[in-house]
Every structure is written in C-alpha cells, then in structure tokens.
C-alpha cells in the first residue's frame, strides 16, 4: 500500500471558479477525513466519512463546499465559486473505525485562489 | 469542546541539544494522542501514537509521554539534528468528538 494519495498537489485558480480535489485512502481504512490548514495554524476539521456515509461536517464547511465518497473508497472535495479566503492546504487522512487507531495523512493539496 | 495548546510556538536550538515540546489539552476523555511532523509545504508524518492507557511511547530518538489526568503530553527529542527542523503538531482523538483536534504546532529550528 502506498499510503494516502491526494491529487493534485497544487492548484491555482481564479476567484469564482470551481475546483475539485481527490483523495485515495489506504485501501483497508473505512474512515476518511478532510482537514484544512492555513499558514501558521494547525489543521482544522472539515468533514469525515465512514464507508460512504458522511457522518459529520464542520461549521467551516459552507454550502460552497461539498464532499463525497460514493463507493466508500476514494473521496472528492469540491469548492464552488472559490474565494481568496479558500486559499489553504487541504489535507486528507484515513483511519479505521477502531478505538485507538491512528490517522494517516496524505501530502495535501495546496490551493491558491488569485 | 476540546482545545489543544502547544508551547513554545517556536524554538531554536543548537545541534546536539536535547529538547522538550509541550502539548496540553482541556478534555482528558481522549482515546489517544498523536504527534506529527510537518515539513514546509508538505503533509503530516505520524511520529508517535500514545493510547489513553499508555504513559509513553518511544521511537528512536523520540519519546512521547502522556498524563491524562493533568491534560499534558511532551515530546522529547534527544541529540537534535538539523534534519529535525520542522513543525511538530500534537493532536487528540476522542472524548466528545470522533475526530483529531490539533494544536497550532511548535516550529523547531536546529542550528548546525
């Protein structure tokens, strides 16, 4: 297993455009998490899935954000009508739904909105 | 609501020095605590995972301790090297929430 993969690594987009990021978790992990990190801050939780069910969404996830995990494997995070404040590192992590199991993070997608 | 604090925010030490990074959390009802390393512009690399029933974990030159009753964890780095320069993040999992809650990190610079 190659770990958690995220694509693309970097994305530059103009304000108002839509962007979509993809995350491929470790294959046997049934939980998948999205976090956002701005410069100098720790990652902030956005949402998580257990299998294909989206179980929790943060207040940070405005209605311009949508996440899916249609078959319980890879996930996509879409941001519609991007704003400059959306510029951040978007991190994906996966884990098992087992008490005490740790998280494995991907390399992240760096979004810059110009 | 779980809050995680890391002190200091930044630390600069000469090569070879032993150092301690601190992490405190407000809700002691955690499943585990995880320490991560983050290089500039990169993702997170897991360093150590301590279960709520454990007091410490060791990996090479790294040792992490956990004191749930006082809401504290420390990451001890022995014989620091320039390659240890990075941001170190601690994160708590569990309690009232089924997700990792992160501190803001400690930016470590090890001077050759």
mmCIF file with all atom_site columns, N, CA and C in Angstrom, chain A residues 24-63:
data_model
loop_
_atom_site.group_PDB
_atom_site.id
_atom_site.type_symbol
_atom_site.label_atom_id
_atom_site.label_alt_id
_atom_site.label_comp_id
_atom_site.label_asym_id
_atom_site.label_entity_id
_atom_site.label_seq_id
_atom_site.pdbx_PDB_ins_code
_atom_site.Cartn_x
_atom_site.Cartn_y
_atom_site.Cartn_z
_atom_site.occupancy
_atom_site.B_iso_or_equiv
_atom_site.pdbx_formal_charge
_atom_site.auth_seq_id
_atom_site.auth_comp_id
_atom_site.auth_asym_id
_atom_site.auth_atom_id
_atom_site.pdbx_PDB_model_num
ATOM 1   N N  . UNK A 1 24 ? -7.320  9.392  -2.204 1.00 0.00 ? 24 UNK A N  1
ATOM 2   C CA . UNK A 1 24 ? -7.388  7.925  -2.182 1.00 0.00 ? 24 UNK A CA 1
ATOM 3   C C  . UNK A 1 24 ? -6.806  7.449  -0.864 1.00 0.00 ? 24 UNK A C  1
ATOM 4   N N  . UNK A 1 25 ? -7.631  6.877  0.005  1.00 0.00 ? 25 UNK A N  1
ATOM 5   C CA . UNK A 1 25 ? -7.148  6.459  1.330  1.00 0.00 ? 25 UNK A CA 1
ATOM 6   C C  . UNK A 1 25 ? -6.416  5.127  1.253  1.00 0.00 ? 25 UNK A C  1
ATOM 7   N N  . UNK A 1 26 ? -5.872  4.716  2.374  1.00 0.00 ? 26 UNK A N  1
ATOM 8   C CA . UNK A 1 26 ? -5.335  3.360  2.486  1.00 0.00 ? 26 UNK A CA 1
ATOM 9   C C  . UNK A 1 26 ? -6.509  2.396  2.304  1.00 0.00 ? 26 UNK A C  1
ATOM 10  N N  . UNK A 1 27 ? -6.315  1.385  1.492  1.00 0.00 ? 27 UNK A N  1
ATOM 11  C CA . UNK A 1 27 ? -7.440  0.596  0.990  1.00 0.00 ? 27 UNK A CA 1
ATOM 12  C C  . UNK A 1 27 ? -8.289  -0.051 2.095  1.00 0.00 ? 27 UNK A C  1
ATOM 13  N N  . UNK A 1 28 ? -7.666  -0.491 3.167  1.00 0.00 ? 28 UNK A N  1
ATOM 14  C CA . UNK A 1 28 ? -8.464  -1.172 4.192  1.00 0.00 ? 28 UNK A CA 1
ATOM 15  C C  . UNK A 1 28 ? -9.086  -0.227 5.215  1.00 0.00 ? 28 UNK A C  1
ATOM 16  N N  . UNK A 1 29 ? -8.812  1.076  5.090  1.00 0.00 ? 29 UNK A N  1
ATOM 17  C CA . UNK A 1 29 ? -9.351  2.053  6.039  1.00 0.00 ? 29 UNK A CA 1
ATOM 18  C C  . UNK A 1 29 ? -10.776 2.425  5.660  1.00 0.00 ? 29 UNK A C  1
ATOM 19  N N  . UNK A 1 30 ? -11.687 2.385  6.626  1.00 0.00 ? 30 UNK A N  1
ATOM 20  C CA . UNK A 1 30 ? -13.075 2.713  6.325  1.00 0.00 ? 30 UNK A CA 1
ATOM 21  C C  . UNK A 1 30 ? -13.430 4.153  6.696  1.00 0.00 ? 30 UNK A C  1
ATOM 22  N N  . UNK A 1 31 ? -12.547 4.846  7.390  1.00 0.00 ? 31 UNK A N  1
ATOM 23  C CA . UNK A 1 31 ? -12.824 6.250  7.717  1.00 0.00 ? 31 UNK A CA 1
ATOM 24  C C  . UNK A 1 31 ? -11.910 7.160  6.899  1.00 0.00 ? 31 UNK A C  1
ATOM 25  N N  . UNK A 1 32 ? -12.496 8.249  6.429  1.00 0.00 ? 32 UNK A N  1
ATOM 26  C CA . UNK A 1 32 ? -11.755 9.228  5.637  1.00 0.00 ? 32 UNK A CA 1
ATOM 27  C C  . UNK A 1 32 ? -12.121 10.605 6.137  1.00 0.00 ? 32 UNK A C  1
ATOM 28  N N  . UNK A 1 33 ? -11.098 11.435 6.333  1.00 0.00 ? 33 UNK A N  1
ATOM 29  C CA . UNK A 1 33 ? -11.261 12.771 6.915  1.00 0.00 ? 33 UNK A CA 1
ATOM 30  C C  . UNK A 1 33 ? -10.684 13.826 5.966  1.00 0.00 ? 33 UNK A C  1
ATOM 31  N N  . UNK A 1 34 ? -11.317 14.989 5.946  1.00 0.00 ? 34 UNK A N  1
ATOM 32  C CA . UNK A 1 34 ? -10.782 16.172 5.274  1.00 0.00 ? 34 UNK A CA 1
ATOM 33  C C  . UNK A 1 34 ? -10.506 17.247 6.318  1.00 0.00 ? 34 UNK A C  1
ATOM 34  N N  . UNK A 1 35 ? -9.325  17.854 6.192  1.00 0.00 ? 35 UNK A N  1
ATOM 35  C CA . UNK A 1 35 ? -8.920  18.963 7.057  1.00 0.00 ? 35 UNK A CA 1
ATOM 36  C C  . UNK A 1 35 ? -8.446  20.113 6.178  1.00 0.00 ? 35 UNK A C  1
ATOM 37  N N  . UNK A 1 36 ? -8.479  21.306 6.721  1.00 0.00 ? 36 UNK A N  1
ATOM 38  C CA . UNK A 1 36 ? -7.938  22.495 6.045  1.00 0.00 ? 36 UNK A CA 1
ATOM 39  C C  . UNK A 1 36 ? -6.927  23.139 6.984  1.00 0.00 ? 36 UNK A C  1
ATOM 40  N N  . UNK A 1 37 ? -5.816  23.570 6.394  1.00 0.00 ? 37 UNK A N  1
ATOM 41  C CA . UNK A 1 37 ? -4.755  24.199 7.178  1.00 0.00 ? 37 UNK A CA 1
ATOM 42  C C  . UNK A 1 37 ? -4.317  25.493 6.521  1.00 0.00 ? 37 UNK A C  1
ATOM 43  N N  . UNK A 1 38 ? -4.382  26.584 7.266  1.00 0.00 ? 38 UNK A N  1
ATOM 44  C CA . UNK A 1 38 ? -3.852  27.857 6.795  1.00 0.00 ? 38 UNK A CA 1
ATOM 45  C C  . UNK A 1 38 ? -2.503  28.100 7.443  1.00 0.00 ? 38 UNK A C  1
ATOM 46  N N  . UNK A 1 39 ? -1.767  29.047 6.872  1.00 0.00 ? 39 UNK A N  1
ATOM 47  C CA . UNK A 1 39 ? -0.381  29.275 7.272  1.00 0.00 ? 39 UNK A CA 1
ATOM 48  C C  . UNK A 1 39 ? -0.261  29.570 8.764  1.00 0.00 ? 39 UNK A C  1
ATOM 49  N N  . UNK A 1 40 ? 0.595   28.818 9.427  1.00 0.00 ? 40 UNK A N  1
ATOM 50  C CA . UNK A 1 40 ? 0.872   29.062 10.839 1.00 0.00 ? 40 UNK A CA 1
ATOM 51  C C  . UNK A 1 40 ? -0.158  28.478 11.798 1.00 0.00 ? 40 UNK A C  1
ATOM 52  N N  . UNK A 1 41 ? -1.115  27.765 11.251 1.00 0.00 ? 41 UNK A N  1
ATOM 53  C CA . UNK A 1 41 ? -2.162  27.175 12.088 1.00 0.00 ? 41 UNK A CA 1
ATOM 54  C C  . UNK A 1 41 ? -2.116  25.655 12.008 1.00 0.00 ? 41 UNK A C  1
ATOM 55  N N  . UNK A 1 42 ? -2.747  25.011 13.017 1.00 0.00 ? 42 UNK A N  1
ATOM 56  C CA . UNK A 1 42 ? -2.908  23.574 12.927 1.00 0.00 ? 42 UNK A CA 1
ATOM 57  C C  . UNK A 1 42 ? -4.064  23.223 11.999 1.00 0.00 ? 42 UNK A C  1
ATOM 58  N N  . UNK A 1 43 ? -4.103  21.998 11.508 1.00 0.00 ? 43 UNK A N  1
ATOM 59  C CA . UNK A 1 43 ? -5.218  21.587 10.653 1.00 0.00 ? 43 UNK A CA 1
ATOM 60  C C  . UNK A 1 43 ? -6.555  21.695 11.382 1.00 0.00 ? 43 UNK A C  1
ATOM 61  N N  . UNK A 1 44 ? -7.580  22.119 10.627 1.00 0.00 ? 44 UNK A N  1
ATOM 62  C CA . UNK A 1 44 ? -8.936  22.231 11.165 1.00 0.00 ? 44 UNK A CA 1
ATOM 63  C C  . UNK A 1 44 ? -9.835  21.219 10.464 1.00 0.00 ? 44 UNK A C  1
ATOM 64  N N  . UNK A 1 45 ? -10.637 20.538 11.253 1.00 0.00 ? 45 UNK A N  1
ATOM 65  C CA . UNK A 1 45 ? -11.526 19.503 10.736 1.00 0.00 ? 45 UNK A CA 1
ATOM 66  C C  . UNK A 1 45 ? -12.594 20.111 9.823  1.00 0.00 ? 45 UNK A C  1
ATOM 67  N N  . UNK A 1 46 ? -12.837 19.442 8.683  1.00 0.00 ? 46 UNK A N  1
ATOM 68  C CA . UNK A 1 46 ? -13.915 19.845 7.783  1.00 0.00 ? 46 UNK A CA 1
ATOM 69  C C  . UNK A 1 46 ? -15.062 18.829 7.795  1.00 0.00 ? 46 UNK A C  1
ATOM 70  N N  . UNK A 1 47 ? -14.730 17.557 7.533  1.00 0.00 ? 47 UNK A N  1
ATOM 71  C CA . UNK A 1 47 ? -15.767 16.542 7.441  1.00 0.00 ? 47 UNK A CA 1
ATOM 72  C C  . UNK A 1 47 ? -15.138 15.164 7.500  1.00 0.00 ? 47 UNK A C  1
ATOM 73  N N  . UNK A 1 48 ? -15.959 14.138 7.796  1.00 0.00 ? 48 UNK A N  1
ATOM 74  C CA . UNK A 1 48 ? -15.448 12.782 7.713  1.00 0.00 ? 48 UNK A CA 1
ATOM 75  C C  . UNK A 1 48 ? -16.526 11.801 7.277  1.00 0.00 ? 48 UNK A C  1
ATOM 76  N N  . UNK A 1 49 ? -16.045 10.714 6.689  1.00 0.00 ? 49 UNK A N  1
ATOM 77  C CA . UNK A 1 49 ? -16.887 9.635  6.188  1.00 0.00 ? 49 UNK A CA 1
ATOM 78  C C  . UNK A 1 49 ? -16.530 8.332  6.902  1.00 0.00 ? 49 UNK A C  1
ATOM 79  N N  . UNK A 1 50 ? -17.546 7.535  7.121  1.00 0.00 ? 50 UNK A N  1
ATOM 80  C CA . UNK A 1 50 ? -17.316 6.140  7.472  1.00 0.00 ? 50 UNK A CA 1
ATOM 81  C C  . UNK A 1 50 ? -17.957 5.336  6.354  1.00 0.00 ? 50 UNK A C  1
ATOM 82  N N  . UNK A 1 51 ? -17.110 4.622  5.635  1.00 0.00 ? 51 UNK A N  1
ATOM 83  C CA . UNK A 1 51 ? -17.530 3.996  4.374  1.00 0.00 ? 51 UNK A CA 1
ATOM 84  C C  . UNK A 1 51 ? -18.070 5.104  3.465  1.00 0.00 ? 51 UNK A C  1
ATOM 85  N N  . UNK A 1 52 ? -19.288 4.986  2.945  1.00 0.00 ? 52 UNK A N  1
ATOM 86  C CA . UNK A 1 52 ? -19.778 6.030  2.046  1.00 0.00 ? 52 UNK A CA 1
ATOM 87  C C  . UNK A 1 52 ? -20.619 7.080  2.759  1.00 0.00 ? 52 UNK A C  1
ATOM 88  N N  . UNK A 1 53 ? -20.867 6.901  4.048  1.00 0.00 ? 53 UNK A N  1
ATOM 89  C CA . UNK A 1 53 ? -21.723 7.824  4.788  1.00 0.00 ? 53 UNK A CA 1
ATOM 90  C C  . UNK A 1 53 ? -20.916 8.999  5.348  1.00 0.00 ? 53 UNK A C  1
ATOM 91  N N  . UNK A 1 54 ? -21.404 10.201 5.079  1.00 0.00 ? 54 UNK A N  1
ATOM 92  C CA . UNK A 1 54 ? -20.788 11.402 5.638  1.00 0.00 ? 54 UNK A CA 1
ATOM 93  C C  . UNK A 1 54 ? -21.389 11.616 7.016  1.00 0.00 ? 54 UNK A C  1
ATOM 94  N N  . UNK A 1 55 ? -20.605 11.419 8.059  1.00 0.00 ? 55 UNK A N  1
ATOM 95  C CA . UNK A 1 55 ? -21.130 11.390 9.419  1.00 0.00 ? 55 UNK A CA 1
ATOM 96  C C  . UNK A 1 55 ? -21.069 12.724 10.141 1.00 0.00 ? 55 UNK A C  1
ATOM 97  N N  . UNK A 1 56 ? -20.163 13.592 9.745  1.00 0.00 ? 56 UNK A N  1
ATOM 98  C CA . UNK A 1 56 ? -20.053 14.873 10.442 1.00 0.00 ? 56 UNK A CA 1
ATOM 99  C C  . UNK A 1 56 ? -19.480 15.922 9.507  1.00 0.00 ? 56 UNK A C  1
ATOM 100 N N  . UNK A 1 57 ? -20.010 17.130 9.627  1.00 0.00 ? 57 UNK A N  1
ATOM 101 C CA . UNK A 1 57 ? -19.500 18.270 8.865  1.00 0.00 ? 57 UNK A CA 1
ATOM 102 C C  . UNK A 1 57 ? -19.269 19.423 9.827  1.00 0.00 ? 57 UNK A C  1
ATOM 103 N N  . UNK A 1 58 ? -18.159 20.117 9.653  1.00 0.00 ? 58 UNK A N  1
ATOM 104 C CA . UNK A 1 58 ? -17.845 21.271 10.472 1.00 0.00 ? 58 UNK A CA 1
ATOM 105 C C  . UNK A 1 58 ? -18.640 22.484 10.007 1.00 0.00 ? 58 UNK A C  1
ATOM 106 N N  . UNK A 1 59 ? -18.790 23.442 10.916 1.00 0.00 ? 59 UNK A N  1
ATOM 107 C CA . UNK A 1 59 ? -19.397 24.720 10.532 1.00 0.00 ? 59 UNK A CA 1
ATOM 108 C C  . UNK A 1 59 ? -18.535 25.441 9.497  1.00 0.00 ? 59 UNK A C  1
ATOM 109 N N  . UNK A 1 60 ? -17.235 25.067 9.426  1.00 0.00 ? 60 UNK A N  1
ATOM 110 C CA . UNK A 1 60 ? -16.346 25.672 8.443  1.00 0.00 ? 60 UNK A CA 1
ATOM 111 C C  . UNK A 1 60 ? -16.761 25.307 7.021  1.00 0.00 ? 60 UNK A C  1
ATOM 112 N N  . UNK A 1 61 ? -17.486 24.198 6.886  1.00 0.00 ? 61 UNK A N  1
ATOM 113 C CA . UNK A 1 61 ? -17.865 23.704 5.570  1.00 0.00 ? 61 UNK A CA 1
ATOM 114 C C  . UNK A 1 61 ? -19.125 24.421 5.107  1.00 0.00 ? 61 UNK A C  1
ATOM 115 N N  . UNK A 1 62 ? -18.896 25.580 4.434  1.00 0.00 ? 62 UNK A N  1
ATOM 116 C CA . UNK A 1 62 ? -20.044 26.345 3.971  1.00 0.00 ? 62 UNK A CA 1
ATOM 117 C C  . UNK A 1 62 ? -20.746 25.603 2.843  1.00 0.00 ? 62 UNK A C  1
ATOM 118 N N  . UNK A 1 63 ? -21.871 26.175 2.388  1.00 0.00 ? 63 UNK A N  1
ATOM 119 C CA . UNK A 1 63 ? -22.636 25.499 1.337  1.00 0.00 ? 63 UNK A CA 1
ATOM 120 C C  . UNK A 1 63 ? -21.905 25.509 -0.002 1.00 0.00 ? 63 UNK A C  1
#
